mmCIF file of C-alpha atoms and ligand atoms in Angstrom:
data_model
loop_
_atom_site.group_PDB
_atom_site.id
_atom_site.type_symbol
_atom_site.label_atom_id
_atom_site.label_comp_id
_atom_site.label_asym_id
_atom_site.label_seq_id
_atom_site.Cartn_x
_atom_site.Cartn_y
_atom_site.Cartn_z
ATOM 1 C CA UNK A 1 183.346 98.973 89.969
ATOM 2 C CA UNK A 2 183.951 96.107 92.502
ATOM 3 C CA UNK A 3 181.994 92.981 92.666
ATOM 4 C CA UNK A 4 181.528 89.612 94.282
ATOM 5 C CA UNK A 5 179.560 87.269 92.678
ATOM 6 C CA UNK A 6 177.540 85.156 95.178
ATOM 7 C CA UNK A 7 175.822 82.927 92.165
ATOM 8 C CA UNK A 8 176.046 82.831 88.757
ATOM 9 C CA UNK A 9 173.574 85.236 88.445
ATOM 10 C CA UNK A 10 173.638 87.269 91.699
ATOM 11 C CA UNK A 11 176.952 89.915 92.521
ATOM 12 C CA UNK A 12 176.953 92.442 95.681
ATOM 13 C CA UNK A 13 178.620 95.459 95.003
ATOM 14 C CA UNK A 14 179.271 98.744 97.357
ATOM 15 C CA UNK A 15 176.650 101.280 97.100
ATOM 16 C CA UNK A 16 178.304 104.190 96.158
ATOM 17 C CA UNK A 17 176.401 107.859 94.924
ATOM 18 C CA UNK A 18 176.328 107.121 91.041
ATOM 19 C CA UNK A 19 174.069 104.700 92.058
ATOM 20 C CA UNK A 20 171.481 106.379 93.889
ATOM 21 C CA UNK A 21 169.222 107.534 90.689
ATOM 22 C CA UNK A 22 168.557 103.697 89.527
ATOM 23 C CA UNK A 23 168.204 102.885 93.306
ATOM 24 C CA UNK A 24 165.804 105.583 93.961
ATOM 25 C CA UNK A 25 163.959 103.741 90.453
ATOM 26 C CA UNK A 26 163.917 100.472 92.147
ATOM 27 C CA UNK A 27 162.155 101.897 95.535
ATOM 28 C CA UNK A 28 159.951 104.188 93.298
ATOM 29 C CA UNK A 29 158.320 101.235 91.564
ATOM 30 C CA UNK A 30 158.067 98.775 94.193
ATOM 31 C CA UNK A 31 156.652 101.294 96.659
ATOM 32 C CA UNK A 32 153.437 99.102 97.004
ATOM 33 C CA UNK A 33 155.244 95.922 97.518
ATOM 34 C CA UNK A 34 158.068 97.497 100.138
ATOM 35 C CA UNK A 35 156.233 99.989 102.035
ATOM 36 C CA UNK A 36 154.090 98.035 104.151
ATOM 37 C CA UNK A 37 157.067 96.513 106.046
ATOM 38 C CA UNK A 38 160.162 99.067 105.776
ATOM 39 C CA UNK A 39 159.718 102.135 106.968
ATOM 40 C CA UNK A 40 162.446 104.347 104.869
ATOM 41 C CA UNK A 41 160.023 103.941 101.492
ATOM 42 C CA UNK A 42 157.770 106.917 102.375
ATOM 43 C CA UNK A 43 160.577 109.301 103.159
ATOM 44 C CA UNK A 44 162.520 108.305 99.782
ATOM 45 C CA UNK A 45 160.968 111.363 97.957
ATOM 46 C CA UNK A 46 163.926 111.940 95.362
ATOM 47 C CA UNK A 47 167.139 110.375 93.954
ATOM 48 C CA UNK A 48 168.368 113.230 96.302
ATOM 49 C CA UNK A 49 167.047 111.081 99.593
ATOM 50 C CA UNK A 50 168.693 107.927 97.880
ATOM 51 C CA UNK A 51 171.838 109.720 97.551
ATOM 52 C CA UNK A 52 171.652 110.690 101.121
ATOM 53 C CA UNK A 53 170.939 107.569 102.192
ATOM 54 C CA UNK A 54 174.207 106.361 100.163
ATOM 55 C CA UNK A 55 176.075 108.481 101.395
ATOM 56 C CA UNK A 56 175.084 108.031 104.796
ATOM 57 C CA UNK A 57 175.921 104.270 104.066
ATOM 58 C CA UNK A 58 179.619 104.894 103.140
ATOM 59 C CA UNK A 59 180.314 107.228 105.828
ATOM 60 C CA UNK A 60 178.801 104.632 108.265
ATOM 61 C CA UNK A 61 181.207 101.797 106.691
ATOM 62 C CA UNK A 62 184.181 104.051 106.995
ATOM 63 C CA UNK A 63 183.294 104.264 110.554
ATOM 64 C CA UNK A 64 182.821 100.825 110.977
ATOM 65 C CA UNK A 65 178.727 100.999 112.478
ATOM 66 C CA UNK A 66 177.184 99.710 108.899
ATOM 67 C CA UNK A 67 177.774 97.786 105.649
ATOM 68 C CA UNK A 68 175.370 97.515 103.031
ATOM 69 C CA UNK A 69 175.510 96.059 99.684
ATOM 70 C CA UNK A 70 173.304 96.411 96.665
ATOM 71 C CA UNK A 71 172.634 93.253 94.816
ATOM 72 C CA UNK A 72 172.688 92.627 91.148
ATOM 73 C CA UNK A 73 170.420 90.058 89.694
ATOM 74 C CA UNK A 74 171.564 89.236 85.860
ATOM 75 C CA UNK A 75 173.430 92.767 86.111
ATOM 76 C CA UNK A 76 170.424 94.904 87.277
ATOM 77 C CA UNK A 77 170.060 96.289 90.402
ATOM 78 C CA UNK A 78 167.251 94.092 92.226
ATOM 79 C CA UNK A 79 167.566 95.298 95.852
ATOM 80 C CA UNK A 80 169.729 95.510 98.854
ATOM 81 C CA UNK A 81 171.052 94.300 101.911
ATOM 82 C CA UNK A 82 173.951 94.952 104.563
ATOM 83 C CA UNK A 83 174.019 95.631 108.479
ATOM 84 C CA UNK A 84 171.841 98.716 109.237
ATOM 85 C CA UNK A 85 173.813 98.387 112.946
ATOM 86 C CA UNK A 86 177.513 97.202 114.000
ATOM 87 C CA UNK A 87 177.843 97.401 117.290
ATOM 88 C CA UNK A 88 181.744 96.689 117.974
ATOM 89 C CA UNK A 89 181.860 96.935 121.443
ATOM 90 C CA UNK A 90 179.294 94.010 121.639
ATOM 91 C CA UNK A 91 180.521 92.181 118.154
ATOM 92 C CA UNK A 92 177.155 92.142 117.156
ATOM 93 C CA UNK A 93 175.106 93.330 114.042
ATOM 94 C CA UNK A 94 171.783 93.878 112.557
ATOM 95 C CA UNK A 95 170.743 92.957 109.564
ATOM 96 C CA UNK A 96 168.038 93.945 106.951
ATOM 97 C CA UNK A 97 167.383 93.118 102.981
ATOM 98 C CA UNK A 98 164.472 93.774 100.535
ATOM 99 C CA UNK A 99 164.305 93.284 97.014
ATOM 100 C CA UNK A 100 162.296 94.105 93.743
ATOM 101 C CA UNK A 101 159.054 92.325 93.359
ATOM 102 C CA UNK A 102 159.840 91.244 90.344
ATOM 103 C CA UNK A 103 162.751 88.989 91.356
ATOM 104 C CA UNK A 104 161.031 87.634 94.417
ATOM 105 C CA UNK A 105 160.779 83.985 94.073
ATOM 106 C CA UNK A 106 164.104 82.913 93.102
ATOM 107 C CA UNK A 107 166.914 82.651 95.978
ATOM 108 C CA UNK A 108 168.323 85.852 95.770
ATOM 109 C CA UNK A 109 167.737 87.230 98.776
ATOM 110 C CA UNK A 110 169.262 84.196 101.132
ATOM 111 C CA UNK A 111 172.150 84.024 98.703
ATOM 112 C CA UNK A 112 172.924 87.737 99.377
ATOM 113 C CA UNK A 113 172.360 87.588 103.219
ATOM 114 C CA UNK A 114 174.043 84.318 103.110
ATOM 115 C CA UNK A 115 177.327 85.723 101.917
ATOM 116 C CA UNK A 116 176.618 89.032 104.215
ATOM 117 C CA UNK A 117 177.046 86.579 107.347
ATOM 118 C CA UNK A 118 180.214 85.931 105.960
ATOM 119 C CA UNK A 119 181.319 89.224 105.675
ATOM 120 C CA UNK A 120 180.151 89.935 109.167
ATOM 121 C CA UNK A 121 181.275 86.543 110.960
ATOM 122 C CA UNK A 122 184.173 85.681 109.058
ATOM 123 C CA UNK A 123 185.877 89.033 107.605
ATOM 124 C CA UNK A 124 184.745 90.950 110.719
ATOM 125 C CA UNK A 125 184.738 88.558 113.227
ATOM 126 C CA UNK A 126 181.396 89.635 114.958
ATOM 127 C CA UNK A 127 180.271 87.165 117.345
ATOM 128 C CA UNK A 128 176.331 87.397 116.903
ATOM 129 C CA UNK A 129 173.896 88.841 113.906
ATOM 130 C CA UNK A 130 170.410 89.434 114.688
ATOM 131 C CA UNK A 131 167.157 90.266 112.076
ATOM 132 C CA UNK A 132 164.221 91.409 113.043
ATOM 133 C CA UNK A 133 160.892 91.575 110.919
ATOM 134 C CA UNK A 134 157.077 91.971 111.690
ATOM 135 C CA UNK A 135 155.022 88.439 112.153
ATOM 136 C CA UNK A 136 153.195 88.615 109.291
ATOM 137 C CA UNK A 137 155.640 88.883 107.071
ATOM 138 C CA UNK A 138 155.939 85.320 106.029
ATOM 139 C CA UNK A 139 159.013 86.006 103.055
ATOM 140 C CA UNK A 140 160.598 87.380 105.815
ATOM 141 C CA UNK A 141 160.461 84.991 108.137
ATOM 142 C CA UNK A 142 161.140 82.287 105.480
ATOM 143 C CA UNK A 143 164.184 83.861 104.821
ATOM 144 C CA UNK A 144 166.188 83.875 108.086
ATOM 145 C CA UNK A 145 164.689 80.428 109.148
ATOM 146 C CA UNK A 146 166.288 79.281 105.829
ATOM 147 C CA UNK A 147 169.925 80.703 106.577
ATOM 148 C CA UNK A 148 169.086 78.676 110.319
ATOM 149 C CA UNK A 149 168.622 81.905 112.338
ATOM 150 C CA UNK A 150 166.265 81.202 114.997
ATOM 151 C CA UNK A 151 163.806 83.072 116.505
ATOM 152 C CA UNK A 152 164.723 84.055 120.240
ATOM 153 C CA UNK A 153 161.921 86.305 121.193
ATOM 154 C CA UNK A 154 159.029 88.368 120.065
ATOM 155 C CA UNK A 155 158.342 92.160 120.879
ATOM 156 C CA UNK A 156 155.018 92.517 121.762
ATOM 157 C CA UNK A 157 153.455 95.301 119.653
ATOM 158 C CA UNK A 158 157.014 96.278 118.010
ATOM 159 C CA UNK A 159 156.107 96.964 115.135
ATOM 160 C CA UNK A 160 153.694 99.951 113.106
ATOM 161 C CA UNK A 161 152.998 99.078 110.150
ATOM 162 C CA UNK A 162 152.510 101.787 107.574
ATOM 163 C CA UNK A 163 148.657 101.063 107.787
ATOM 164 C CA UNK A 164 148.572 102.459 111.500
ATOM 165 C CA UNK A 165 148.155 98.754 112.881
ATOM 166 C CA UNK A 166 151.092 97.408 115.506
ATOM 167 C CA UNK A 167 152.332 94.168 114.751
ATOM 168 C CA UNK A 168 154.412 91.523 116.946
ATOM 169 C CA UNK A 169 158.325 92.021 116.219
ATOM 170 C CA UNK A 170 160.334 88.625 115.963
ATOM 171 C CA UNK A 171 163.819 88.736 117.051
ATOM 172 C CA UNK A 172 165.484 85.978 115.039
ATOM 173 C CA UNK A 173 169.597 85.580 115.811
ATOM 174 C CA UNK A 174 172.293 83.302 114.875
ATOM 175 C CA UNK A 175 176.049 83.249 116.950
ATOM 176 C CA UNK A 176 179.475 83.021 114.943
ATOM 177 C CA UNK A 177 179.586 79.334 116.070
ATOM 178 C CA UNK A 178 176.491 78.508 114.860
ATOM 179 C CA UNK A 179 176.477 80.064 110.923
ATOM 180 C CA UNK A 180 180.285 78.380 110.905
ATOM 181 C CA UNK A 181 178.865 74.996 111.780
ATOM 182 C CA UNK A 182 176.456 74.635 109.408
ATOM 183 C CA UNK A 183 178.045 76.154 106.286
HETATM 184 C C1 COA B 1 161.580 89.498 102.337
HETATM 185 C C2 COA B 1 162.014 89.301 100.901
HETATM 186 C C3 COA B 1 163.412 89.871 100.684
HETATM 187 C C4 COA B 1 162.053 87.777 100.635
HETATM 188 O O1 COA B 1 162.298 87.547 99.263
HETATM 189 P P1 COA B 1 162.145 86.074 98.660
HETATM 190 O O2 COA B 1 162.205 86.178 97.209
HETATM 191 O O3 COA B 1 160.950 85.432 99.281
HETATM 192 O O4 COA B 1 163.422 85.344 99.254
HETATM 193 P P2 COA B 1 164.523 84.572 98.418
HETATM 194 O O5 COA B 1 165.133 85.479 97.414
HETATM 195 O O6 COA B 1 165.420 83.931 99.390
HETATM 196 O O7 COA B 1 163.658 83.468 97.639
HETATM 197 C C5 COA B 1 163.088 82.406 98.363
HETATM 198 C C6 COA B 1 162.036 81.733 97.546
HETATM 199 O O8 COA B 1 162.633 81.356 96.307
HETATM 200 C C7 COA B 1 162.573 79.936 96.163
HETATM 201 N N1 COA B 1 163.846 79.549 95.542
HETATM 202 C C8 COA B 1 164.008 79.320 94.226
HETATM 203 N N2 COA B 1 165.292 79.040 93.973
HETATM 204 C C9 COA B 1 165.957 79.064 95.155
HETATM 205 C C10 COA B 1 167.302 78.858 95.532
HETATM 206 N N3 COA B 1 168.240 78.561 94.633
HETATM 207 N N4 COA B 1 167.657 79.009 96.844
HETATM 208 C C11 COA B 1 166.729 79.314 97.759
HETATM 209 N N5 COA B 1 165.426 79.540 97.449
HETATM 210 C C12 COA B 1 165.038 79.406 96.152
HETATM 211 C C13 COA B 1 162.370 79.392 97.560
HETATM 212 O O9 COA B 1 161.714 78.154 97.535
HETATM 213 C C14 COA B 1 161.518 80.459 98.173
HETATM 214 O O10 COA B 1 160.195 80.321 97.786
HETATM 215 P P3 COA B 1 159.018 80.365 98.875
HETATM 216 O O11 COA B 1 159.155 81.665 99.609
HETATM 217 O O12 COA B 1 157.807 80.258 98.040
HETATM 218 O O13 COA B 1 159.247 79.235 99.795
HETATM 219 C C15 COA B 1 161.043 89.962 99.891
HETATM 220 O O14 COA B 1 159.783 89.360 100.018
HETATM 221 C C16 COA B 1 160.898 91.475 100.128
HETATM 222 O O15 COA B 1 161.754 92.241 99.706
HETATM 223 N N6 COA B 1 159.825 91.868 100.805
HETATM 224 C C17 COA B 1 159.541 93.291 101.048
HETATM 225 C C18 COA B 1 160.588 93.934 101.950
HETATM 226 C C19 COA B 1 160.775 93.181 103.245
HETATM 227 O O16 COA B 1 159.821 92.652 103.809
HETATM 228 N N7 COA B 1 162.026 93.142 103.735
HETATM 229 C C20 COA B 1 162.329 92.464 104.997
HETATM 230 C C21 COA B 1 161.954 93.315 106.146
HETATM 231 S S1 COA B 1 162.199 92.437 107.692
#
């Protein structure tokens, strides 16, 4: 079991399969709080679709198109993050991240995606990572303007929420140069 810690009580780890069942936990009872802006919650039916999903993750890593990371607040699992796209042609990646209700509140999340940029920038070298949300999700938002990503554009209707309604997509993005400069 590999970790890095990215605060004293934050550590990423791989997502590997004998995690899926206290994954699949963690989506199950936050299914309220995550489905309204990611649309994988009401498809995870099972530990089997978490598995898949795992699985899906590591092949993808191999391959070099994605990298995600579970994150471990005070040694439980509290949510995840990692780059759902790597384009390597372009040197560019997209990013996502949710986490438990329970633990909102605290930092985690821009620790995590803080130390994901670094993965992405400096162990990968990709020139630019983008991070898209809906506009009315205000954590969100909150979130990438705190790690300085900036918003670049908005996608008119890009966004159905799980309610039926269409929401604006924001396009936030930060270059290589630009996460380097201000760490
Ligand atoms: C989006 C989401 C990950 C944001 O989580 P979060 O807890 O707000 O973000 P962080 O972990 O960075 O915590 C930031 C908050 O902790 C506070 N905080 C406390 N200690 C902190 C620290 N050491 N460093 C930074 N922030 C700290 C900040 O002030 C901030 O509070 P505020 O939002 O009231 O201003 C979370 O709301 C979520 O999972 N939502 C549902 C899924 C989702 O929307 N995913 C994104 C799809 S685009």
């Amino acid at each position: 079991m590999f970790s890095e810690r990215v605060r004293e009580d934050v550590d990423l780890k791989w997502l590997e399969p004998h995690h899926a069942w206290e994954l699949y936990r963690l989506v199950d009872v936050n299914r309220d709080h995550l489905n309204p802006w990611l649309p994988f919650v009401d498809g995870t039916c099972s530990p089997k679709d978490t598995e898949d999903f795992i699985r899906g993750a590591i092949r993808g890593l191999s391959e070099g198109r994605e990298a995600h990371f579970g994150i471990w607040a005070h040694g439980k699992l509290a949510g995840v993050t990692g780059a759902n796209t790597i384009n390597q042609q372009n040197q560019t990646a997209v990013i996502g991240y949710w986490l438990g209700k329970d633990v909102e509140g605290r930092g985690i999340i821009t620790a995590a995606v803080s130390r994901l940029l670094d993965d992405l920038v400096q162990e990968r070298g990709l020139h630019r990572i983008e991070a898209r949300c809906a506009a009315g999700n205000n954590r969100s938002r909150r979130v990438m303007e705190r790690l300085g990503m900036r918003h670049e554009g908005t996608l008119k209707q890009g966004d159905l929420l799980a309610d039926g309604r269409w929401d604006d997509c924001l396009v936030y993005g930060i270059l290589a140069s630009e996460w380097k400069d201000q760490k």
